[in-house]
Amino acid sequence: MSNPCLYLVVPCYNESEVLDTTAKVLGFEKLRNLVANGKVSAASRILFINDGSKDDTWMKICFWHSQHPETFSGLSLSRNRGHQNALLAGLLYAKDKADIVISLDADLQDDVDAIDEMIDKYVNEECDIVYGVRSSRKKDSFFKRFTAESFYKIMSWSGVEIVFNHADYRLMSKRALEELEKFSEVNLFLRGLVPLLGFKTGIVYYERGVRQAGQSKYPFKKMLSFAVDGITSFSVTPLRFITKLGLTIFCLSILMLIYFCFRWYSGETVLGWASLICSVWAIGGLILFCLGIIGEYIGKIYKESKHRPRFIIDQIIDRNA
Ligand code: UDP
Ligand code: MG
């Protein structure tokens, strides 16, 4: 195997501030070197996916394509569909053009030097999927580190097979992507889906840096809903947890009843509305919480049953098209 055609898929949402730097680093420093060293073919490209940006991200992508069509290509979605859908749009488009596709963020947080190692694993070890895994989280704030690591732990507790500290920086072969396309779910969580594909996989460790410019598009609220999505799309453990919780509380209430009967029999009256009101609130809260979890799953079924398209492509600019 030699000289595979590589597409670097980069989802962009309001990334105008960082896009020029990204284009220079990925295009001129990385891709052109890879082509010059004979690691990838000359048909290789950087594919920017514009995820319905409100700033001039798409204009910049068009500019880079017009200046260097042999390096930059672009794909614009009809509206903002979120990171996972934008990424999928890019992956599915690129799979028809390339032998291997590597996905990475627009903000250059993923160390681009890991790309060489990923390609080596594909060429020399015939890995169909190579995961980029963060070697440490030292550069993250305490809060981000804590929430992210808790997320991976809850996922593995729920029985979901995901790669610890791996986000969406990964290499996938054409054949792996063709299989990925067969998963038609609307609730996309690629980190959980890709391990389900199987095939020979490899891992490349890298140090994740800080965002080069612009703001994070994942504020806490979005991160939380992403985590809930990930868990409820792949595991029914939370539903089983509810059953166990309900059963435990029921058993406890029976025990309490026996205890109070015993005290009543021995002549002691049970006073105190405080304990009563507390338990009413606690049980009420638990019931609502559990209903919420069940609602999450029903919501998922509702969305899946509609079979709506996951993204709509508005424009494609690619010399290979
Ligand atoms: N992104 C996207 N659509 C969205 C939100 C984010 O395509 O609706 C892209 C964004 O442009 C970036 C990547 O997803 O390339 C990851 O986002 P970000 O770097 O803001 O996330 P963080 O690294 O802070 O978790
Ligand atoms: Mg980022």
Tab-separated table of C-alpha atoms and ligand atoms in Angstrom:
chain	number	residue	atom	x	y	z
A	1	MET	CA	0.000	0.000	0.000
A	2	SER	CA	1.458	3.336	-0.889
A	3	ASN	CA	0.452	6.878	-1.636
A	4	PRO	CA	-3.124	6.832	-0.373
A	5	CYS	CA	-5.340	9.795	-1.147
A	6	LEU	CA	-6.034	11.641	2.120
A	7	TYR	CA	-8.895	14.004	2.928
A	8	LEU	CA	-8.620	16.034	6.126
A	9	VAL	CA	-12.189	16.776	7.204
A	10	VAL	CA	-12.573	19.925	9.276
A	11	PRO	CA	-16.020	20.996	10.554
A	12	CYS	CA	-16.279	24.767	10.998
A	13	TYR	CA	-18.942	26.751	12.799
A	14	ASN	CA	-18.251	30.475	13.076
A	15	GLU	CA	-14.516	29.850	12.777
A	16	SER	CA	-13.648	32.900	10.702
A	17	GLU	CA	-11.147	34.111	13.321
A	18	VAL	CA	-9.058	30.957	13.195
A	19	LEU	CA	-9.654	29.771	9.636
A	20	ASP	CA	-6.707	31.501	7.961
A	21	THR	CA	-4.272	30.055	10.497
A	22	THR	CA	-5.875	26.620	10.138
A	23	ALA	CA	-5.661	26.766	6.349
A	24	LYS	CA	-1.984	27.730	6.478
A	25	VAL	CA	-0.995	25.132	9.067
A	26	LEU	CA	-3.000	22.262	7.587
A	27	GLY	CA	-2.557	23.130	3.936
A	28	PHE	CA	0.917	24.522	3.610
A	29	GLU	CA	2.750	23.071	6.582
A	30	LYS	CA	1.096	19.687	6.729
A	31	LEU	CA	-0.589	18.496	3.556
A	32	ARG	CA	1.979	19.830	1.121
A	33	ASN	CA	4.780	18.211	3.117
A	34	LEU	CA	2.956	14.904	3.170
A	35	VAL	CA	2.511	15.087	-0.613
A	36	ALA	CA	6.147	16.158	-1.150
A	37	ASN	CA	7.405	13.269	0.995
A	38	GLY	CA	5.311	10.829	-0.991
A	39	LYS	CA	3.216	9.826	2.012
A	40	VAL	CA	-0.076	10.759	0.389
A	41	SER	CA	-1.144	11.305	-3.203
A	42	ALA	CA	-1.385	14.678	-4.909
A	43	ALA	CA	-5.181	14.383	-5.039
A	44	SER	CA	-5.281	14.800	-1.233
A	45	ARG	CA	-7.246	17.746	0.121
A	46	ILE	CA	-8.294	19.732	3.152
A	47	LEU	CA	-12.097	19.591	3.225
A	48	PHE	CA	-13.699	22.350	5.267
A	49	ILE	CA	-17.335	21.789	6.229
A	50	ASN	CA	-19.229	24.995	6.823
A	51	ASP	CA	-21.885	24.111	9.406
A	52	GLY	CA	-24.262	27.007	8.701
A	53	SER	CA	-21.893	29.637	10.092
A	54	LYS	CA	-23.246	33.120	10.681
A	55	ASP	CA	-19.917	34.867	10.161
A	56	ASP	CA	-17.807	34.874	6.971
A	57	THR	CA	-16.394	31.365	7.437
A	58	TRP	CA	-17.794	30.184	4.077
A	59	MET	CA	-16.407	33.226	2.261
A	60	LYS	CA	-12.981	32.411	3.646
A	61	ILE	CA	-13.284	28.766	2.601
A	62	CYS	CA	-14.247	29.897	-0.925
A	63	PHE	CA	-11.277	32.257	-0.941
A	64	TRP	CA	-8.789	29.520	-0.004
A	65	HIS	CA	-10.297	27.201	-2.584
A	66	SER	CA	-10.082	29.815	-5.320
A	67	GLN	CA	-6.433	30.536	-4.498
A	68	HIS	CA	-5.329	26.906	-4.069
A	69	PRO	CA	-7.903	24.487	-5.471
A	70	GLU	CA	-5.290	21.704	-5.438
A	71	THR	CA	-5.166	21.950	-1.625
A	72	PHE	CA	-8.504	23.227	-0.309
A	73	SER	CA	-12.048	22.041	-0.879
A	74	GLY	CA	-15.268	22.994	0.839
A	75	LEU	CA	-18.734	21.802	1.559
A	76	SER	CA	-21.471	23.995	2.929
A	77	LEU	CA	-24.504	22.696	4.806
A	78	SER	CA	-27.869	24.363	4.314
A	79	ARG	CA	-28.010	25.304	8.032
A	80	ASN	CA	-26.327	24.645	11.376
A	81	ARG	CA	-26.707	20.949	12.222
A	82	GLY	CA	-24.143	20.611	15.011
A	83	HIS	CA	-20.623	19.246	15.104
A	84	GLN	CA	-21.470	15.529	14.767
A	85	ASN	CA	-23.730	15.962	11.742
A	86	ALA	CA	-21.295	18.344	10.056
A	87	LEU	CA	-18.514	15.857	10.617
A	88	LEU	CA	-20.600	13.015	9.210
A	89	ALA	CA	-21.456	15.078	6.115
A	90	GLY	CA	-17.728	15.573	5.521
A	91	LEU	CA	-16.806	11.954	6.162
A	92	LEU	CA	-19.477	10.579	3.858
A	93	TYR	CA	-18.591	13.002	1.101
A	94	ALA	CA	-14.851	12.370	1.435
A	95	LYS	CA	-15.170	8.592	1.407
A	96	ASP	CA	-15.988	8.612	-2.311
A	97	LYS	CA	-12.918	10.673	-3.127
A	98	ALA	CA	-10.269	9.438	-0.721
A	99	ASP	CA	-8.658	6.226	0.511
A	100	ILE	CA	-8.297	7.586	4.037
A	101	VAL	CA	-10.000	10.403	5.903
A	102	ILE	CA	-8.808	12.128	9.066
A	103	SER	CA	-11.238	14.306	11.026
A	104	LEU	CA	-10.031	17.140	13.215
A	105	ASP	CA	-11.251	20.393	14.741
A	106	ALA	CA	-10.833	23.757	13.059
A	107	ASP	CA	-9.212	25.383	16.089
A	108	LEU	CA	-5.970	23.352	15.777
A	109	GLN	CA	-6.311	21.942	19.277
A	110	ASP	CA	-5.440	18.540	17.853
A	111	ASP	CA	-1.706	18.191	17.284
A	112	VAL	CA	-1.291	17.970	13.495
A	113	ASP	CA	1.955	16.033	13.820
A	114	ALA	CA	-0.027	12.989	14.923
A	115	ILE	CA	-1.300	12.776	11.321
A	116	ASP	CA	1.998	11.244	10.121
A	117	GLU	CA	1.810	8.530	12.719
A	118	MET	CA	-1.833	7.823	11.875
A	119	ILE	CA	-0.962	7.342	8.202
A	120	ASP	CA	1.963	5.068	9.164
A	121	LYS	CA	-0.420	2.888	11.152
A	122	TYR	CA	-2.732	2.653	8.168
A	123	VAL	CA	0.050	1.908	5.676
A	124	ASN	CA	2.342	-0.336	7.751
A	125	GLU	CA	-0.055	-1.996	10.190
A	126	GLU	CA	-3.130	-1.953	7.944
A	127	CYS	CA	-5.321	-0.352	10.593
A	128	ASP	CA	-8.712	0.727	9.235
A	129	ILE	CA	-9.324	3.053	12.174
A	130	VAL	CA	-6.679	4.985	14.091
A	131	TYR	CA	-7.810	6.883	17.203
A	132	GLY	CA	-6.087	10.046	18.330
A	133	VAL	CA	-5.958	9.800	22.115
A	134	ARG	CA	-4.956	12.632	24.432
A	135	SER	CA	-1.907	11.739	26.439
A	136	SER	CA	-2.855	14.160	29.225
A	137	ARG	CA	-5.380	16.817	30.142
A	138	LYS	CA	-2.911	19.171	31.808
A	139	LYS	CA	-3.873	22.101	29.567
A	140	ASP	CA	-7.579	21.801	30.427
A	141	SER	CA	-9.159	23.753	33.251
A	142	PHE	CA	-9.971	21.707	36.360
A	143	PHE	CA	-13.660	21.955	35.539
A	144	LYS	CA	-13.276	20.699	31.945
A	145	ARG	CA	-10.956	17.896	33.041
A	146	PHE	CA	-13.312	16.791	35.805
A	147	THR	CA	-16.463	16.877	33.662
A	148	ALA	CA	-14.783	15.185	30.690
A	149	GLU	CA	-13.277	12.380	32.741
A	150	SER	CA	-16.537	11.837	34.633
A	151	PHE	CA	-18.260	11.549	31.262
A	152	TYR	CA	-15.924	8.771	30.090
A	153	LYS	CA	-16.400	6.969	33.412
A	154	ILE	CA	-20.214	7.178	33.251
A	155	MET	CA	-20.063	5.918	29.685
A	156	SER	CA	-18.011	2.890	30.613
A	157	TRP	CA	-20.246	2.297	33.662
A	158	SER	CA	-23.208	2.317	31.262
A	159	GLY	CA	-21.505	-0.387	29.246
A	160	VAL	CA	-20.768	1.793	26.214
A	161	GLU	CA	-17.567	0.926	24.438
A	162	ILE	CA	-15.703	4.160	23.841
A	163	VAL	CA	-11.997	4.940	23.717
A	164	PHE	CA	-10.929	6.803	26.867
A	165	ASN	CA	-9.828	10.401	26.168
A	166	HIS	CA	-10.482	10.105	22.449
A	167	ALA	CA	-12.646	12.775	20.846
A	168	ASP	CA	-13.199	13.039	17.116
A	169	TYR	CA	-9.596	13.144	15.952
A	170	ARG	CA	-9.270	9.895	14.023
A	171	LEU	CA	-8.278	8.265	10.791
A	172	MET	CA	-10.775	6.068	8.974
A	173	SER	CA	-10.292	4.061	5.807
A	174	LYS	CA	-12.703	4.120	2.879
A	175	ARG	CA	-13.962	0.666	3.844
A	176	ALA	CA	-14.638	1.695	7.460
A	177	LEU	CA	-16.552	4.751	6.245
A	178	GLU	CA	-18.623	2.665	3.858
A	179	GLU	CA	-19.692	0.578	6.830
A	180	LEU	CA	-20.330	3.682	8.953
A	181	GLU	CA	-22.739	4.907	6.292
A	182	LYS	CA	-24.968	1.895	6.971
A	183	PHE	CA	-25.698	3.181	10.496
A	184	SER	CA	-28.670	5.363	9.797
A	185	GLU	CA	-29.337	6.789	13.255
A	186	VAL	CA	-30.331	10.408	13.615
A	187	ASN	CA	-29.014	10.730	17.193
A	188	LEU	CA	-25.412	10.815	16.148
A	189	PHE	CA	-22.604	10.103	18.558
A	190	LEU	CA	-19.653	9.114	16.418
A	191	ARG	CA	-17.378	8.231	19.326
A	192	GLY	CA	-19.749	5.465	20.269
A	193	LEU	CA	-20.517	4.344	16.712
A	194	VAL	CA	-16.999	3.971	15.357
A	195	PRO	CA	-15.905	1.271	17.867
A	196	LEU	CA	-18.980	-0.737	16.802
A	197	LEU	CA	-17.504	-1.058	13.317
A	198	GLY	CA	-14.761	-3.388	14.441
A	199	PHE	CA	-11.832	-3.748	11.988
A	200	LYS	CA	-8.203	-3.486	12.987
A	201	THR	CA	-7.670	-0.343	15.033
A	202	GLY	CA	-4.659	1.551	16.299
A	203	ILE	CA	-4.019	4.391	18.747
A	204	VAL	CA	-1.807	7.430	18.400
A	205	TYR	CA	-1.163	9.518	21.510
A	206	TYR	CA	-0.936	13.270	21.224
A	207	GLU	CA	-0.847	16.358	23.396
A	208	ARG	CA	-3.976	18.518	22.948
A	209	GLY	CA	-3.211	22.216	22.817
A	210	VAL	CA	-5.320	25.296	23.411
A	211	ARG	CA	-7.681	26.857	20.888
A	212	GLN	CA	-5.676	29.068	18.459
A	213	ALA	CA	-8.342	31.789	18.173
A	214	GLY	CA	-12.064	32.372	18.640
A	215	GLN	CA	-14.440	30.948	21.228
A	216	SER	CA	-15.331	27.358	22.085
A	217	LYS	CA	-18.572	26.276	20.401
A	218	TYR	CA	-19.236	23.860	23.258
A	219	PRO	CA	-20.433	25.830	26.291
A	220	PHE	CA	-21.366	23.804	29.382
A	221	LYS	CA	-25.023	23.426	28.384
A	222	LYS	CA	-24.139	21.981	24.981
A	223	MET	CA	-21.491	19.721	26.511
A	224	LEU	CA	-24.035	18.351	28.976
A	225	SER	CA	-26.620	17.638	26.292
A	226	PHE	CA	-23.903	15.980	24.176
A	227	ALA	CA	-23.040	13.726	27.123
A	228	VAL	CA	-26.711	12.850	27.787
A	229	ASP	CA	-27.125	12.140	24.064
A	230	GLY	CA	-24.093	9.890	24.082
A	231	ILE	CA	-25.291	7.857	27.016
A	232	THR	CA	-28.932	7.523	26.027
A	233	SER	CA	-28.068	6.675	22.409
A	234	PHE	CA	-25.976	3.703	23.361
A	235	SER	CA	-27.071	2.294	26.665
A	236	VAL	CA	-30.197	1.247	28.545
A	237	THR	CA	-28.300	1.078	31.855
A	238	PRO	CA	-29.959	4.309	33.156
A	239	LEU	CA	-33.386	2.684	32.617
A	240	ARG	CA	-32.281	-0.405	34.546
A	241	PHE	CA	-30.909	1.880	37.241
A	242	ILE	CA	-34.379	3.426	37.603
A	243	THR	CA	-35.938	-0.004	38.081
A	244	LYS	CA	-33.399	-0.889	40.758
A	245	LEU	CA	-33.827	2.475	42.443
A	246	GLY	CA	-37.614	2.108	42.497
A	247	LEU	CA	-37.359	-1.375	43.928
A	248	THR	CA	-34.900	-0.287	46.625
A	249	ILE	CA	-37.114	2.631	47.684
A	250	PHE	CA	-40.160	0.342	47.801
A	251	CYS	CA	-38.308	-2.179	50.011
A	252	LEU	CA	-37.139	0.662	52.275
A	253	SER	CA	-40.697	1.936	52.675
A	254	ILE	CA	-41.889	-1.563	53.685
A	255	LEU	CA	-39.125	-1.751	56.283
A	256	MET	CA	-40.097	1.692	57.565
A	257	LEU	CA	-43.733	0.625	57.803
A	258	ILE	CA	-42.795	-2.400	59.898
A	259	TYR	CA	-40.633	-0.211	62.118
A	260	PHE	CA	-43.398	2.352	62.666
A	261	CYS	CA	-45.966	-0.377	63.396
A	262	PHE	CA	-43.599	-1.736	65.977
A	263	ARG	CA	-43.190	1.682	67.602
A	264	TRP	CA	-46.940	2.292	67.572
A	265	TYR	CA	-47.455	-1.069	69.217
A	266	SER	CA	-44.969	-0.210	71.958
A	267	GLY	CA	-46.904	3.003	72.682
A	268	GLU	CA	-44.654	5.644	71.127
A	269	THR	CA	-46.324	8.102	68.792
A	270	VAL	CA	-44.399	9.244	65.741
A	271	LEU	CA	-44.231	13.022	65.578
A	272	GLY	CA	-42.885	15.385	62.978
A	273	TRP	CA	-44.250	16.579	59.695
A	274	ALA	CA	-40.738	17.635	58.662
A	275	SER	CA	-39.543	14.145	58.004
A	276	LEU	CA	-42.785	13.453	56.186
A	277	ILE	CA	-42.586	16.469	53.924
A	278	CYS	CA	-38.900	15.760	53.204
A	279	SER	CA	-39.630	12.260	52.080
A	280	VAL	CA	-42.571	13.402	49.967
A	281	TRP	CA	-40.324	15.894	48.207
A	282	ALA	CA	-37.528	13.395	47.828
A	283	ILE	CA	-39.772	10.776	46.295
A	284	GLY	CA	-41.488	13.373	44.107
A	285	GLY	CA	-38.117	14.557	42.844
A	286	LEU	CA	-36.970	11.046	42.147
A	287	ILE	CA	-40.127	10.224	40.217
A	288	LEU	CA	-39.739	13.321	38.073
A	289	PHE	CA	-36.057	12.557	37.492
A	290	CYS	CA	-36.864	9.007	36.450
A	291	LEU	CA	-39.672	10.165	34.180
A	292	GLY	CA	-37.184	12.546	32.624
A	293	ILE	CA	-34.779	9.735	31.851
A	294	ILE	CA	-37.521	7.660	30.306
A	295	GLY	CA	-38.630	10.744	28.371
A	296	GLU	CA	-35.097	11.060	26.943
A	297	TYR	CA	-35.388	7.611	25.437
A	298	ILE	CA	-38.887	8.193	24.117
A	299	GLY	CA	-37.675	11.441	22.562
A	300	LYS	CA	-34.897	9.490	20.847
A	301	ILE	CA	-37.350	6.938	19.454
A	302	TYR	CA	-39.552	9.799	18.245
A	303	LYS	CA	-36.671	11.415	16.402
A	304	GLU	CA	-35.430	8.162	14.900
A	305	SER	CA	-38.910	7.189	13.703
A	306	LYS	CA	-39.112	10.244	11.472
A	307	HIS	CA	-36.024	9.284	9.423
A	308	ARG	CA	-35.268	12.904	8.700
A	309	PRO	CA	-32.046	13.598	6.783
A	310	ARG	CA	-29.123	14.264	9.101
A	311	PHE	CA	-27.818	17.103	6.969
A	312	ILE	CA	-28.536	18.841	3.688
A	313	ILE	CA	-25.657	19.933	1.486
A	314	ASP	CA	-26.037	23.366	-0.037
A	315	GLN	CA	-22.768	23.774	-1.986
A	316	ILE	CA	-19.682	21.755	-2.834
A	317	ILE	CA	-16.424	23.248	-4.007
A	318	ASP	CA	-13.921	20.533	-4.812
A	319	ARG	CA	-11.724	20.115	-7.841
A	320	ASN	CA	-12.033	16.338	-7.446
A	321	ALA	CA	-15.837	16.553	-7.591
B	1	UDP	N1	-18.574	22.846	15.374
B	1	UDP	C1	-19.479	22.641	14.322
B	1	UDP	N2	-20.809	22.888	14.544
B	1	UDP	C2	-21.304	23.294	15.756
B	1	UDP	C3	-20.379	23.462	16.814
B	1	UDP	C4	-19.034	23.224	16.598
B	1	UDP	O1	-19.073	22.275	13.213
B	1	UDP	O2	-22.512	23.490	15.862
B	1	UDP	C5	-17.123	22.589	15.134
B	1	UDP	C6	-16.206	23.726	15.516
B	1	UDP	O3	-16.100	24.676	14.478
B	1	UDP	C7	-14.902	23.006	15.779
B	1	UDP	C8	-15.361	21.669	16.339
B	1	UDP	O4	-16.725	21.537	15.983
B	1	UDP	O5	-14.151	22.771	14.603
B	1	UDP	C9	-15.192	21.569	17.841
B	1	UDP	O6	-15.726	22.705	18.481
B	1	UDP	P1	-14.954	23.507	19.629
B	1	UDP	O7	-13.495	23.581	19.300
B	1	UDP	O8	-15.635	24.819	19.813
B	1	UDP	O9	-15.194	22.564	20.874
B	1	UDP	P2	-14.230	22.354	22.165
B	1	UDP	O10	-12.871	22.023	21.610
B	1	UDP	O11	-14.250	23.622	22.902
B	1	UDP	O12	-14.836	21.205	22.891
B	2	MG	MG	-11.838	23.104	20.323
